Amino acid sequence: MSFSNVSPADTKSVQRTIREKHGDGVAIANLVTAVVERMMRRYVLERCTGRSDAVAAGNPHCVTWHEATRLDEAQMERLFPYPSLFLYPLPPEVTEHPQAPPAHLLAGGGAVATNDTGSQYREMFVLDGEAPKIMTTVQGECCLSVYSPAPTQANHGGVYLMGIDATSCVNVACRVGLHPSLRRELRAASMQHNASEEVEAARHCCDTFTAAMAHFDTAEGLAVVLHSMLWEVALPAWFHSATHGSRCAQSNECVFTQSHHIVSILQRLAYPAEENAVNEKRSPLLQVEWFIVGGVRCEKYTAPILTALFSTFFSPEGDPGSEVPFHVLRSTFILSELLRCEPIAHADAGAEPSLLLDHRLREDCVCFWSLNTVLRPWELSRDAQLFACCASWGMLLDVGTGGAWPATVCPGTRHYHAATLRHALVGSRYRYMCPLQCEGTLTVTNGPSTHRALAHCGGARALFPCNQLCINLLQFVDIFIESTGTESAVDTRHRQRRCPPILVRRGEWSWNVAFDSLLQSPDMFLLFTSTTPHCEPPDYTSVQQLAIKFRGDFSPDYVFTENTTGILLGAFLR
């Protein structure tokens, strides 16, 4: 199993290289980069000519592809990255997505970070960290974002997922929605039917998307998080979102009943003449788009992460050494198993049919290793050594449209949910910022000490006034949809402050370190705690100082209540 837009020959080549050179992360990263370049070239030809075997000669829109990894071996100074569709987008007339994010998300009136190189690549968009409806993923986290406007809702606006500060780390996202072929069939069918509940349900499904993003900073535990972000977060969340307006109760059984009903509606509307056709003859129900951004070319720190990532993506089905229960890129699933509930007997009793799933590696949203690297001197270095620096520190994903752009946070605006607390938790293993489907119901809490601690964390406050609350993924999705939807007239004064929920899980940090001495250390000392001190964002040391101060002012027991999962934040900022 692999991505539908990666050729079988390339898949086998990657699998063979991983098997034969598992300890050689550079060789694996180089090969996958070459595979991505071929994939991007095919995509450009398809967009520009309509044929994957078209001749590129004379086509002004076709990028001249470089063998980036081979050229990197020359170690020549290079102030611009090799071509990728993420940093060198196609012209507006042939691209699928906008060239830039909405202006209201940008800091400084739409400014972009510049390095005065004179190159033509698309540089990072500088985002306002306080912008509403952005779910920000920081180092070591896995976050969820949901776009599911009500059928009658106008001017819903966008919902966004952002990964930041990825130098030697890698941001990976998956976006779940109806398969484009099925969506086209449904939109065509809805034009031929009078308005009805079934047509409205189909339109709602066409407009519903979920996305999960993880910021991978270590190879240890990566496979489990990569598996969970799709199969325990984004995929079940899609069914929770698709049934949000039709469910009679907040239970997995209700979701399964409504989801089974909606799947039947979608298949009946899209394929009215094929009601008795076997499932495999139809288009997949859903498509998962995968995004990979970050990971500067660095043998010591980035290569192990990329090796773990691609070993998980390209592992053979049934690999006995796998850490996950089944292949991440699995192409079929059983709905009742996904939602962890007993299948309900229907009139057409029989085995529950499997649903089809397609995986696509987004050609215009893959930028890592040599594709995300510029080579230049470092002003703090005493010799003529060249340093590998990131062309983009992060990515902003529009969950509803699928648009994605290189991005960074404007210094001084890092006021996303509990920013300081979350930065203080970095290094406390991987952290899921929402419930997992397999976890069932979790207990979250807040209290006076929590509120005092949160006053130091970007102004976020607890979502509910009660001391304890039980929540699962289904309820989390419902809260997310309600908090990012169009507000009533009563809430107009708060409209720009509404923010999606986030679950900050309990983590540990050392509380007996001499924090005062750390705070008095020069910025240079903190900068060199990074794996890539030569290419960190300009506010790296200030972020570290705030996190150190927080760990010195508060203990984990002061912030988190014993025997609870963590704190649920959201609703409004400040």
Coordinates of C-alpha atoms in Angstrom, one line a residue:
M1 CA 0.0 0.0 0.0
S2 CA 1.2 3.4 -0.8
F3 CA 0.2 6.9 -2.0
S4 CA -2.0 6.7 -5.1
N5 CA 0.2 9.3 -6.9
V6 CA 3.5 7.6 -6.2
S7 CA 4.3 5.0 -8.9
P8 CA 4.6 1.3 -7.9
A9 CA 8.2 1.3 -9.1
D10 CA 9.1 4.2 -6.9
T11 CA 7.3 2.6 -3.9
K12 CA 9.3 -0.6 -4.4
S13 CA 12.5 1.4 -4.8
V14 CA 11.9 3.2 -1.5
Q15 CA 11.0 -0.1 0.3
R16 CA 14.1 -1.8 -1.0
T17 CA 16.3 1.1 0.1
I18 CA 14.8 1.2 3.6
R19 CA 15.3 -2.5 3.9
E20 CA 18.9 -2.5 2.7
K21 CA 20.1 0.8 4.1
H22 CA 17.9 1.3 7.2
G23 CA 20.8 2.8 9.1
D24 CA 21.6 5.3 6.3
G25 CA 19.1 8.1 6.8
V26 CA 20.8 10.3 4.2
A27 CA 20.4 7.7 1.5
I28 CA 16.7 7.3 2.4
A29 CA 16.0 11.0 2.5
N30 CA 17.9 11.5 -0.8
L31 CA 15.9 8.8 -2.5
V32 CA 12.5 10.0 -1.3
T33 CA 13.4 13.5 -2.4
A34 CA 14.1 12.2 -5.9
V35 CA 10.7 10.3 -5.8
V36 CA 9.0 13.5 -4.8
E37 CA 10.6 15.5 -7.6
R38 CA 9.3 12.9 -10.1
M39 CA 5.9 13.1 -8.6
M40 CA 5.9 16.9 -8.8
R41 CA 7.0 16.8 -12.4
R42 CA 4.1 14.5 -13.4
Y43 CA 1.7 16.8 -11.5
V44 CA 3.0 19.9 -13.4
L45 CA 2.6 18.2 -16.7
E46 CA -1.0 17.1 -15.8
R47 CA -2.0 20.6 -14.7
C48 CA -0.4 22.3 -17.7
T49 CA -1.3 19.9 -20.5
G50 CA -3.8 17.4 -19.2
R51 CA -1.6 14.5 -20.0
S52 CA 1.0 12.9 -17.6
D53 CA 3.1 11.8 -20.6
A54 CA 3.2 15.2 -22.3
V55 CA 6.4 16.7 -23.5
A56 CA 7.6 19.6 -21.4
A57 CA 9.5 21.3 -24.2
G58 CA 8.2 24.7 -24.9
N59 CA 5.8 24.7 -21.9
P60 CA 6.4 27.9 -20.0
H61 CA 4.7 26.6 -16.9
C62 CA 6.9 23.6 -16.4
V63 CA 9.6 23.9 -13.7
T64 CA 13.1 22.9 -14.6
W65 CA 13.7 20.2 -12.0
H66 CA 17.1 19.7 -10.4
E67 CA 18.6 16.7 -8.9
A68 CA 18.6 18.5 -5.6
T69 CA 20.2 15.9 -3.4
R70 CA 23.0 15.3 -5.9
L71 CA 23.7 19.0 -6.3
D72 CA 23.7 19.5 -2.5
E73 CA 26.8 17.3 -2.3
A74 CA 28.8 20.0 -4.0
Q75 CA 28.2 22.2 -0.9
M76 CA 28.1 25.4 -2.9
E77 CA 26.7 28.5 -1.3
R78 CA 23.0 28.7 -2.2
L79 CA 20.7 31.5 -1.1
F80 CA 17.5 30.0 -2.5
P81 CA 16.0 26.5 -2.3
Y82 CA 15.7 24.0 -5.1
P83 CA 12.3 24.1 -6.8
S84 CA 9.3 22.6 -5.1
L85 CA 5.7 23.4 -5.7
F86 CA 5.4 24.5 -2.1
L87 CA 7.9 27.3 -2.5
Y88 CA 7.6 27.8 -6.3
P89 CA 3.9 27.6 -6.9
L90 CA 2.4 27.2 -10.3
P91 CA 0.9 30.3 -12.0
P92 CA -2.7 31.2 -10.8
E93 CA -4.3 30.0 -14.1
V94 CA -3.2 26.4 -13.5
T95 CA -2.9 26.1 -9.7
E96 CA -5.6 24.5 -7.6
H97 CA -5.3 26.8 -4.6
P98 CA -4.8 30.5 -3.9
Q99 CA -1.3 32.0 -4.0
A100 CA -1.6 33.5 -0.5
P101 CA -3.6 33.1 2.7
P102 CA -6.3 35.6 3.6
A103 CA -5.0 39.0 4.5
H104 CA -6.7 39.1 7.9
L105 CA -4.4 36.3 9.1
L106 CA -1.2 38.2 8.2
A107 CA 0.8 40.4 10.5
G108 CA 2.0 43.9 9.4
G109 CA -0.6 44.3 6.6
G110 CA 0.4 41.2 4.7
A111 CA 4.2 41.4 5.0
V112 CA 6.4 38.4 4.1
A113 CA 9.7 37.4 5.6
T114 CA 12.5 38.4 3.3
N115 CA 16.2 37.6 3.1
D116 CA 17.0 40.0 0.3
T117 CA 18.3 37.3 -2.0
G118 CA 16.6 38.5 -5.1
S119 CA 15.2 35.0 -5.8
Q120 CA 11.7 34.2 -7.1
Y121 CA 10.6 31.6 -4.6
R122 CA 7.6 32.2 -2.4
E123 CA 8.9 33.2 1.0
M124 CA 7.2 32.7 4.4
F125 CA 4.0 34.5 5.1
V126 CA 4.3 36.2 8.5
L127 CA 1.1 35.4 10.5
D128 CA -0.6 37.0 13.4
G129 CA -0.3 34.5 16.2
E130 CA -3.5 35.9 17.7
A131 CA -5.6 35.5 14.6
P132 CA -8.9 33.6 15.3
K133 CA -9.8 30.1 14.0
I134 CA -6.1 29.1 13.7
M135 CA -5.1 25.9 15.6
T136 CA -1.4 26.2 16.2
T137 CA 0.8 23.1 16.5
V138 CA 4.0 23.5 18.5
Q139 CA 6.9 21.1 18.9
G140 CA 5.9 17.6 19.9
E141 CA 2.2 18.1 19.5
C142 CA -0.6 16.5 17.5
C143 CA -3.6 18.9 16.9
L144 CA -7.0 18.6 15.2
S145 CA -9.0 21.1 13.2
V146 CA -12.5 20.8 11.8
Y147 CA -14.3 22.6 9.0
S148 CA -18.0 21.7 8.8
P149 CA -20.3 24.6 8.1
A150 CA -24.0 24.0 8.5
P151 CA -25.9 23.8 5.2
T152 CA -27.8 27.0 5.9
Q153 CA -24.8 28.8 7.2
A154 CA -23.4 31.7 5.1
N155 CA -20.0 33.4 5.5
H156 CA -18.6 30.7 7.7
G157 CA -15.1 31.8 7.0
G158 CA -12.0 29.6 7.1
V159 CA -10.6 27.3 9.7
Y160 CA -6.8 26.8 9.8
L161 CA -4.2 24.5 11.1
M162 CA -0.6 25.8 11.5
G163 CA 2.7 24.1 12.2
I164 CA 5.6 26.3 13.3
D165 CA 9.3 26.4 14.1
A166 CA 10.3 23.2 12.2
T167 CA 14.0 23.4 11.6
S168 CA 15.4 19.9 12.1
C169 CA 11.8 18.8 13.0
V170 CA 9.1 17.9 10.5
N171 CA 5.5 19.0 10.3
V172 CA 3.2 16.3 8.9
A173 CA -0.5 16.9 8.3
C174 CA -3.4 14.7 7.0
R175 CA -6.6 16.2 5.6
V176 CA -9.7 14.0 5.3
G177 CA -12.7 14.7 3.0
L178 CA -14.9 13.1 0.4
H179 CA -13.0 11.7 -2.6
P180 CA -13.0 14.4 -5.4
S181 CA -14.6 11.9 -7.9
L182 CA -17.4 11.2 -5.4
R183 CA -17.8 14.9 -4.6
R184 CA -18.2 15.8 -8.3
E185 CA -20.8 13.1 -8.8
L186 CA -22.7 14.3 -5.7
R187 CA -22.7 17.9 -6.8
A188 CA -23.9 17.0 -10.2
A189 CA -26.6 14.8 -8.7
S190 CA -27.7 17.5 -6.3
M191 CA -28.4 19.8 -9.2
Q192 CA -30.9 17.2 -10.6
H193 CA -32.8 16.7 -7.3
N194 CA -35.2 19.0 -5.5
A195 CA -34.0 20.2 -2.1
S196 CA -34.5 17.4 0.4
E197 CA -32.9 16.2 3.6
E198 CA -30.8 13.7 1.7
V199 CA -29.5 16.3 -0.7
E200 CA -28.7 18.7 2.1
A201 CA -26.9 15.9 4.0
A202 CA -24.8 15.2 0.8
R203 CA -23.9 18.8 0.4
H204 CA -22.9 19.0 4.0
C205 CA -20.6 16.0 3.6
C206 CA -19.1 17.7 0.5
D207 CA -18.2 20.7 2.6
T208 CA -16.9 18.8 5.6
F209 CA -13.1 18.4 6.1
T210 CA -11.0 17.4 9.1
A211 CA -7.2 17.7 9.5
A212 CA -4.6 16.7 12.0
M213 CA -1.1 17.9 12.2
A214 CA 1.9 16.6 14.2
H215 CA 5.2 18.3 14.8
F216 CA 7.8 15.5 14.9
D217 CA 10.9 16.3 16.8
T218 CA 12.2 12.7 17.5
A219 CA 12.0 9.4 15.7
E220 CA 11.0 7.6 18.9
G221 CA 7.3 7.1 19.0
L222 CA 6.8 8.7 15.6
A223 CA 5.1 5.7 14.0
V224 CA 2.4 5.5 16.7
V225 CA 1.6 9.2 16.4
L226 CA 1.5 9.1 12.6
H227 CA -1.0 6.2 12.8
S228 CA -3.1 7.8 15.5
M229 CA -3.3 11.2 13.8
L230 CA -5.3 9.6 11.0
W231 CA -7.0 6.5 12.5
E232 CA -7.7 7.8 16.0
V233 CA -8.2 11.6 15.2
A234 CA -8.8 12.9 11.7
L235 CA -10.8 10.0 10.2
P236 CA -13.3 9.3 13.1
A237 CA -13.6 13.1 13.5
W238 CA -14.8 13.4 9.9
F239 CA -17.7 11.1 10.7
H240 CA -18.4 13.0 13.9
S241 CA -18.5 16.2 11.9
A242 CA -20.6 14.9 9.0
T243 CA -23.3 13.8 11.5
H244 CA -23.1 16.8 13.7
G245 CA -26.4 18.3 12.6
S246 CA -28.3 15.0 12.4
R247 CA -27.4 13.2 15.5
C248 CA -29.9 12.7 18.2
A249 CA -27.3 11.9 20.9
Q250 CA -23.6 12.2 21.7
S251 CA -22.7 8.5 21.5
N252 CA -20.6 6.4 19.2
E253 CA -23.6 4.2 18.5
C254 CA -25.6 7.2 17.3
V255 CA -22.7 8.3 15.1
F256 CA -22.4 4.9 13.6
T257 CA -26.2 4.7 12.8
Q258 CA -26.2 8.2 11.2
S259 CA -22.9 7.6 9.4
H260 CA -24.1 4.3 8.0
H261 CA -27.2 6.1 6.8
I262 CA -25.3 9.0 5.3
V263 CA -22.9 6.6 3.4
S264 CA -25.9 4.9 1.9
I265 CA -27.3 8.3 0.9
L266 CA -24.0 9.3 -0.7
Q267 CA -23.7 6.1 -2.7
R268 CA -27.3 6.2 -3.8
L269 CA -27.1 9.8 -5.0
A270 CA -23.8 9.4 -6.7
Y271 CA -24.4 6.0 -8.3
P272 CA -28.2 5.5 -8.7
A273 CA -27.8 2.9 -11.4
E274 CA -25.2 0.9 -9.4
E275 CA -27.0 0.2 -6.1
N276 CA -26.2 -3.5 -6.3
A277 CA -22.7 -3.0 -7.6
V278 CA -19.9 -4.3 -5.5
N279 CA -18.0 -1.7 -3.4
E280 CA -14.7 -2.1 -5.2
K281 CA -16.2 -0.9 -8.5
R282 CA -16.9 2.6 -7.1
S283 CA -14.7 5.5 -6.3
P284 CA -13.3 5.6 -2.8
L285 CA -15.5 7.2 -0.2
L286 CA -12.8 9.4 1.3
Q287 CA -9.5 10.8 0.3
V288 CA -6.6 11.6 2.7
E289 CA -4.2 14.2 1.6
W290 CA -0.8 14.2 3.3
F291 CA 1.5 17.2 3.8
I292 CA 5.2 17.1 4.8
V293 CA 7.0 20.4 5.5
G294 CA 10.2 21.1 7.4
G295 CA 13.3 19.0 8.2
V296 CA 16.3 21.0 6.9
R297 CA 19.1 18.9 5.4
C298 CA 20.8 17.7 8.6
E299 CA 22.3 14.2 8.9
K300 CA 22.5 14.1 12.7
Y301 CA 19.0 15.4 13.7
T302 CA 16.7 15.4 10.6
A303 CA 17.7 12.2 8.9
P304 CA 16.5 9.9 11.7
I305 CA 13.1 11.6 11.8
L306 CA 12.7 11.3 8.0
T307 CA 13.8 7.6 8.2
A308 CA 11.2 6.8 10.8
L309 CA 8.6 8.8 8.8
F310 CA 9.1 7.1 5.5
S311 CA 9.7 3.7 7.0
T312 CA 6.2 4.0 8.4
F313 CA 4.6 5.3 5.2
F314 CA 6.3 2.8 2.9
S315 CA 6.4 -0.3 5.2
P316 CA 5.1 -3.4 3.5
E317 CA 1.6 -4.6 4.6
G318 CA 1.9 -7.0 7.5
D319 CA 5.4 -5.9 8.5
P320 CA 6.0 -8.0 11.7
G321 CA 8.3 -5.3 13.1
S322 CA 5.7 -2.5 12.9
E323 CA 4.8 -0.6 16.0
V324 CA 1.2 0.1 14.8
P325 CA -1.7 -2.4 14.5
F326 CA -2.1 -1.9 10.7
H327 CA -0.7 0.0 7.8
V328 CA -1.0 3.8 8.1
L329 CA -1.9 4.0 4.4
R330 CA -4.5 1.2 4.6
S331 CA -7.0 1.6 1.8
T332 CA -10.1 0.0 3.4
F333 CA -11.8 0.2 6.8
I334 CA -14.9 -1.0 8.7
L335 CA -16.9 1.8 10.0
S336 CA -18.0 0.1 13.3
E337 CA -14.3 -0.8 14.0
L338 CA -13.2 2.8 13.3
L339 CA -15.8 4.2 15.7
R340 CA -15.4 1.4 18.2
C341 CA -19.0 0.3 18.5
E342 CA -21.0 -2.8 17.8
P343 CA -22.4 -2.9 14.3
I344 CA -26.2 -2.6 14.3
A345 CA -28.3 -5.1 12.4
H346 CA -30.1 -3.8 9.3
A347 CA -32.8 -5.2 7.1
D348 CA -30.2 -6.4 4.6
A349 CA -28.4 -8.4 7.3
G350 CA -25.0 -9.5 6.4
A351 CA -21.3 -8.7 6.9
E352 CA -20.7 -5.0 7.2
P353 CA -19.1 -3.8 4.0
S354 CA -15.7 -2.2 4.0
L355 CA -15.3 1.4 2.9
L356 CA -12.6 2.6 0.5
L357 CA -10.0 5.2 1.3
D358 CA -7.5 6.9 -1.0
H359 CA -4.1 8.4 0.1
R360 CA -2.5 11.3 -1.8
L361 CA 0.8 12.9 -1.1
R362 CA 0.1 16.5 -2.0
E363 CA 2.4 17.5 -4.8
D364 CA 2.3 21.2 -3.9
C365 CA 2.8 20.6 -0.1
V366 CA 5.9 18.5 0.2
C367 CA 9.0 20.4 1.1
F368 CA 11.7 18.8 3.2
W369 CA 15.5 18.0 3.2
S370 CA 17.2 19.5 0.1
L371 CA 13.9 21.1 -1.1
N372 CA 13.7 23.2 2.1
T373 CA 17.4 24.0 2.5
V374 CA 19.5 27.0 1.6
L375 CA 23.3 26.9 2.3
R376 CA 24.9 30.1 3.6
P377 CA 27.5 31.4 6.0
W378 CA 26.5 32.1 9.6
E379 CA 27.5 35.4 11.1
L380 CA 28.4 33.8 14.4
S381 CA 30.7 31.2 12.9
R382 CA 34.4 31.9 12.9
D383 CA 35.2 30.0 9.7
A384 CA 34.0 29.8 6.2
Q385 CA 31.7 26.8 6.9
L386 CA 28.3 26.8 5.1
F387 CA 25.2 26.1 7.2
A388 CA 22.0 24.4 6.1
C389 CA 19.1 26.8 6.8
C390 CA 15.4 26.4 6.4
A391 CA 13.6 28.2 3.5
S392 CA 10.3 27.8 5.5
W393 CA 9.9 27.3 9.2
G394 CA 6.3 26.1 9.0
M395 CA 3.1 25.7 7.1
L396 CA -0.4 27.1 7.3
L397 CA -3.2 24.8 6.1
D398 CA -6.7 26.0 5.1
V399 CA -8.8 23.0 6.3
G400 CA -11.8 23.9 4.2
T401 CA -10.1 24.6 0.8
G402 CA -6.9 22.6 1.1
G403 CA -4.7 25.6 0.4
A404 CA -1.3 25.5 2.2
W405 CA 1.5 28.1 2.4
P406 CA 4.9 28.6 4.0
A407 CA 4.4 30.4 7.2
T408 CA 6.0 31.7 10.4
V409 CA 4.6 33.6 13.4
C410 CA 5.3 37.2 13.8
P411 CA 7.4 37.8 16.9
G412 CA 5.4 39.3 19.7
T413 CA 2.1 37.7 18.6
R414 CA 2.6 34.2 20.0
H415 CA -0.7 34.3 21.9
Y416 CA -2.2 31.1 20.7
H417 CA -3.8 28.9 23.4
A418 CA -1.6 28.5 26.5
A419 CA 1.5 29.3 24.5
T420 CA 3.9 29.5 27.4
L421 CA 2.6 26.4 29.1
R422 CA 2.8 24.4 25.9
H423 CA 6.3 25.5 25.2
A424 CA 7.2 24.5 28.8
L425 CA 5.9 21.0 28.0
V426 CA 8.2 20.5 25.0
G427 CA 10.3 17.4 25.6
S428 CA 7.6 15.7 27.6
R429 CA 7.1 13.0 24.9
Y430 CA 4.5 13.5 22.1
R431 CA 1.2 15.1 23.2
Y432 CA -2.2 14.8 21.7
M433 CA -4.1 18.1 21.9
C434 CA -7.5 16.4 21.6
P435 CA -9.1 13.1 22.8
L436 CA -8.3 10.0 20.7
Q437 CA -11.2 7.8 19.5
C438 CA -9.7 4.8 21.3
E439 CA -9.4 6.7 24.7
G440 CA -13.2 6.9 25.2
T441 CA -14.1 9.5 27.8
L442 CA -11.5 11.6 29.5
T443 CA -11.7 13.8 32.6
V444 CA -10.5 17.4 32.3
T445 CA -10.4 20.0 35.0
N446 CA -9.7 23.6 35.9
G447 CA -9.5 25.5 39.1
P448 CA -8.2 28.7 40.7
S449 CA -4.6 27.7 40.4
T450 CA -5.1 26.7 36.8
H451 CA -6.6 30.1 36.0
R452 CA -3.6 31.9 37.7
A453 CA -1.2 29.8 35.7
L454 CA -3.0 30.4 32.4
A455 CA -2.8 34.2 33.0
H456 CA 0.8 33.8 32.0
C457 CA 0.0 31.8 28.9
G458 CA -1.2 34.2 26.2
G459 CA -4.5 35.0 27.9
A460 CA -6.2 31.7 27.3
R461 CA -8.9 30.7 29.8
A462 CA -10.7 27.4 30.6
L463 CA -13.6 26.6 28.4
F464 CA -16.1 25.7 31.2
P465 CA -16.5 27.2 34.7
C466 CA -17.0 23.8 36.3
N467 CA -14.1 22.1 38.1
Q468 CA -14.4 18.8 36.2
L469 CA -15.8 17.8 32.8
C470 CA -15.9 14.4 31.0
I471 CA -15.2 14.7 27.2
N472 CA -14.5 12.4 24.3
L473 CA -13.5 13.0 20.7
L474 CA -17.1 13.2 19.6
Q475 CA -17.9 15.9 22.1
F476 CA -14.6 17.7 21.3
V477 CA -15.6 17.9 17.6
D478 CA -19.0 19.2 18.5
I479 CA -17.4 22.0 20.6
F480 CA -15.0 22.8 17.8
I481 CA -17.8 23.2 15.3
E482 CA -19.9 25.3 17.5
S483 CA -16.9 27.6 18.5
T484 CA -15.8 28.2 14.9
G485 CA -19.3 28.7 13.4
T486 CA -21.1 31.9 12.8
E487 CA -22.1 33.5 16.0
S488 CA -25.5 35.0 16.8
A489 CA -26.1 38.7 17.0
V490 CA -25.8 38.4 20.8
D491 CA -22.2 37.4 20.4
T492 CA -21.2 40.0 17.8
R493 CA -18.8 41.8 20.2
H494 CA -16.9 38.6 20.7
R495 CA -16.9 37.5 17.1
Q496 CA -13.1 38.1 16.5
R497 CA -12.2 36.4 19.8
R498 CA -13.8 33.0 19.3
C499 CA -11.2 30.3 19.2
P500 CA -11.3 26.5 18.8
P501 CA -10.9 24.2 21.8
I502 CA -7.7 22.5 22.7
L503 CA -6.8 19.9 25.3
V504 CA -3.5 20.6 27.2
R505 CA -2.6 17.2 28.7
R506 CA -0.6 16.9 31.9
G507 CA 3.1 16.9 31.4
E508 CA 6.1 16.9 33.6
W509 CA 9.1 19.2 34.0
S510 CA 11.9 19.6 36.5
W511 CA 11.0 22.1 39.1
N512 CA 14.2 22.2 41.2
V513 CA 16.5 23.6 38.6
A514 CA 18.2 26.9 39.2
F515 CA 15.8 28.7 36.9
D516 CA 17.0 32.2 38.0
S517 CA 20.5 31.4 36.7
L518 CA 19.1 30.2 33.4
L519 CA 17.1 33.3 33.0
Q520 CA 20.3 35.4 33.6
S521 CA 22.2 33.5 31.0
P522 CA 23.0 35.4 27.8
D523 CA 20.8 34.8 24.8
M524 CA 23.7 33.0 23.1
F525 CA 23.6 30.3 25.7
L526 CA 19.9 29.6 25.1
L527 CA 20.4 29.8 21.4
F528 CA 22.9 27.0 21.5
T529 CA 20.5 24.7 23.3
S530 CA 18.9 24.3 19.8
T531 CA 19.8 21.5 17.4
T532 CA 20.0 24.2 14.7
P533 CA 21.1 27.5 16.3
H534 CA 22.1 29.0 13.0
C535 CA 18.5 29.0 11.6
E536 CA 16.0 29.5 14.5
P537 CA 13.2 32.1 14.3
P538 CA 14.2 35.5 15.6
D539 CA 12.2 35.2 18.8
Y540 CA 13.6 31.7 19.7
T541 CA 15.4 32.9 22.9
S542 CA 12.5 34.9 24.1
V543 CA 10.2 31.9 23.8
Q544 CA 12.7 29.8 25.7
Q545 CA 13.0 32.4 28.4
L546 CA 9.2 32.6 28.9
A547 CA 9.1 28.8 29.1
I548 CA 11.9 28.6 31.7
K549 CA 10.2 31.3 33.8
F550 CA 6.9 29.4 33.7
R551 CA 8.6 26.2 34.9
G552 CA 10.2 28.1 37.7
D553 CA 7.0 29.8 38.8
F554 CA 4.7 26.8 38.6
S555 CA 5.0 23.1 39.2
P556 CA 3.0 20.5 37.2
D557 CA 0.9 19.7 40.3
Y558 CA 0.0 23.4 40.6
V559 CA -1.3 23.6 37.0
F560 CA -2.8 20.1 36.6
T561 CA -5.1 18.2 39.0
E562 CA -4.2 14.7 39.9
N563 CA -6.0 11.8 38.2
T564 CA -7.2 14.0 35.3
T565 CA -6.0 14.2 31.7
G566 CA -5.4 17.9 31.5
I567 CA -7.1 21.2 30.9
L568 CA -9.7 22.0 28.2
L569 CA -9.2 25.5 26.8
G570 CA -11.1 27.5 24.2
A571 CA -14.1 29.5 23.4
F572 CA -12.6 33.0 23.8
L573 CA -9.2 34.6 24.2
R574 CA -8.8 37.1 27.0

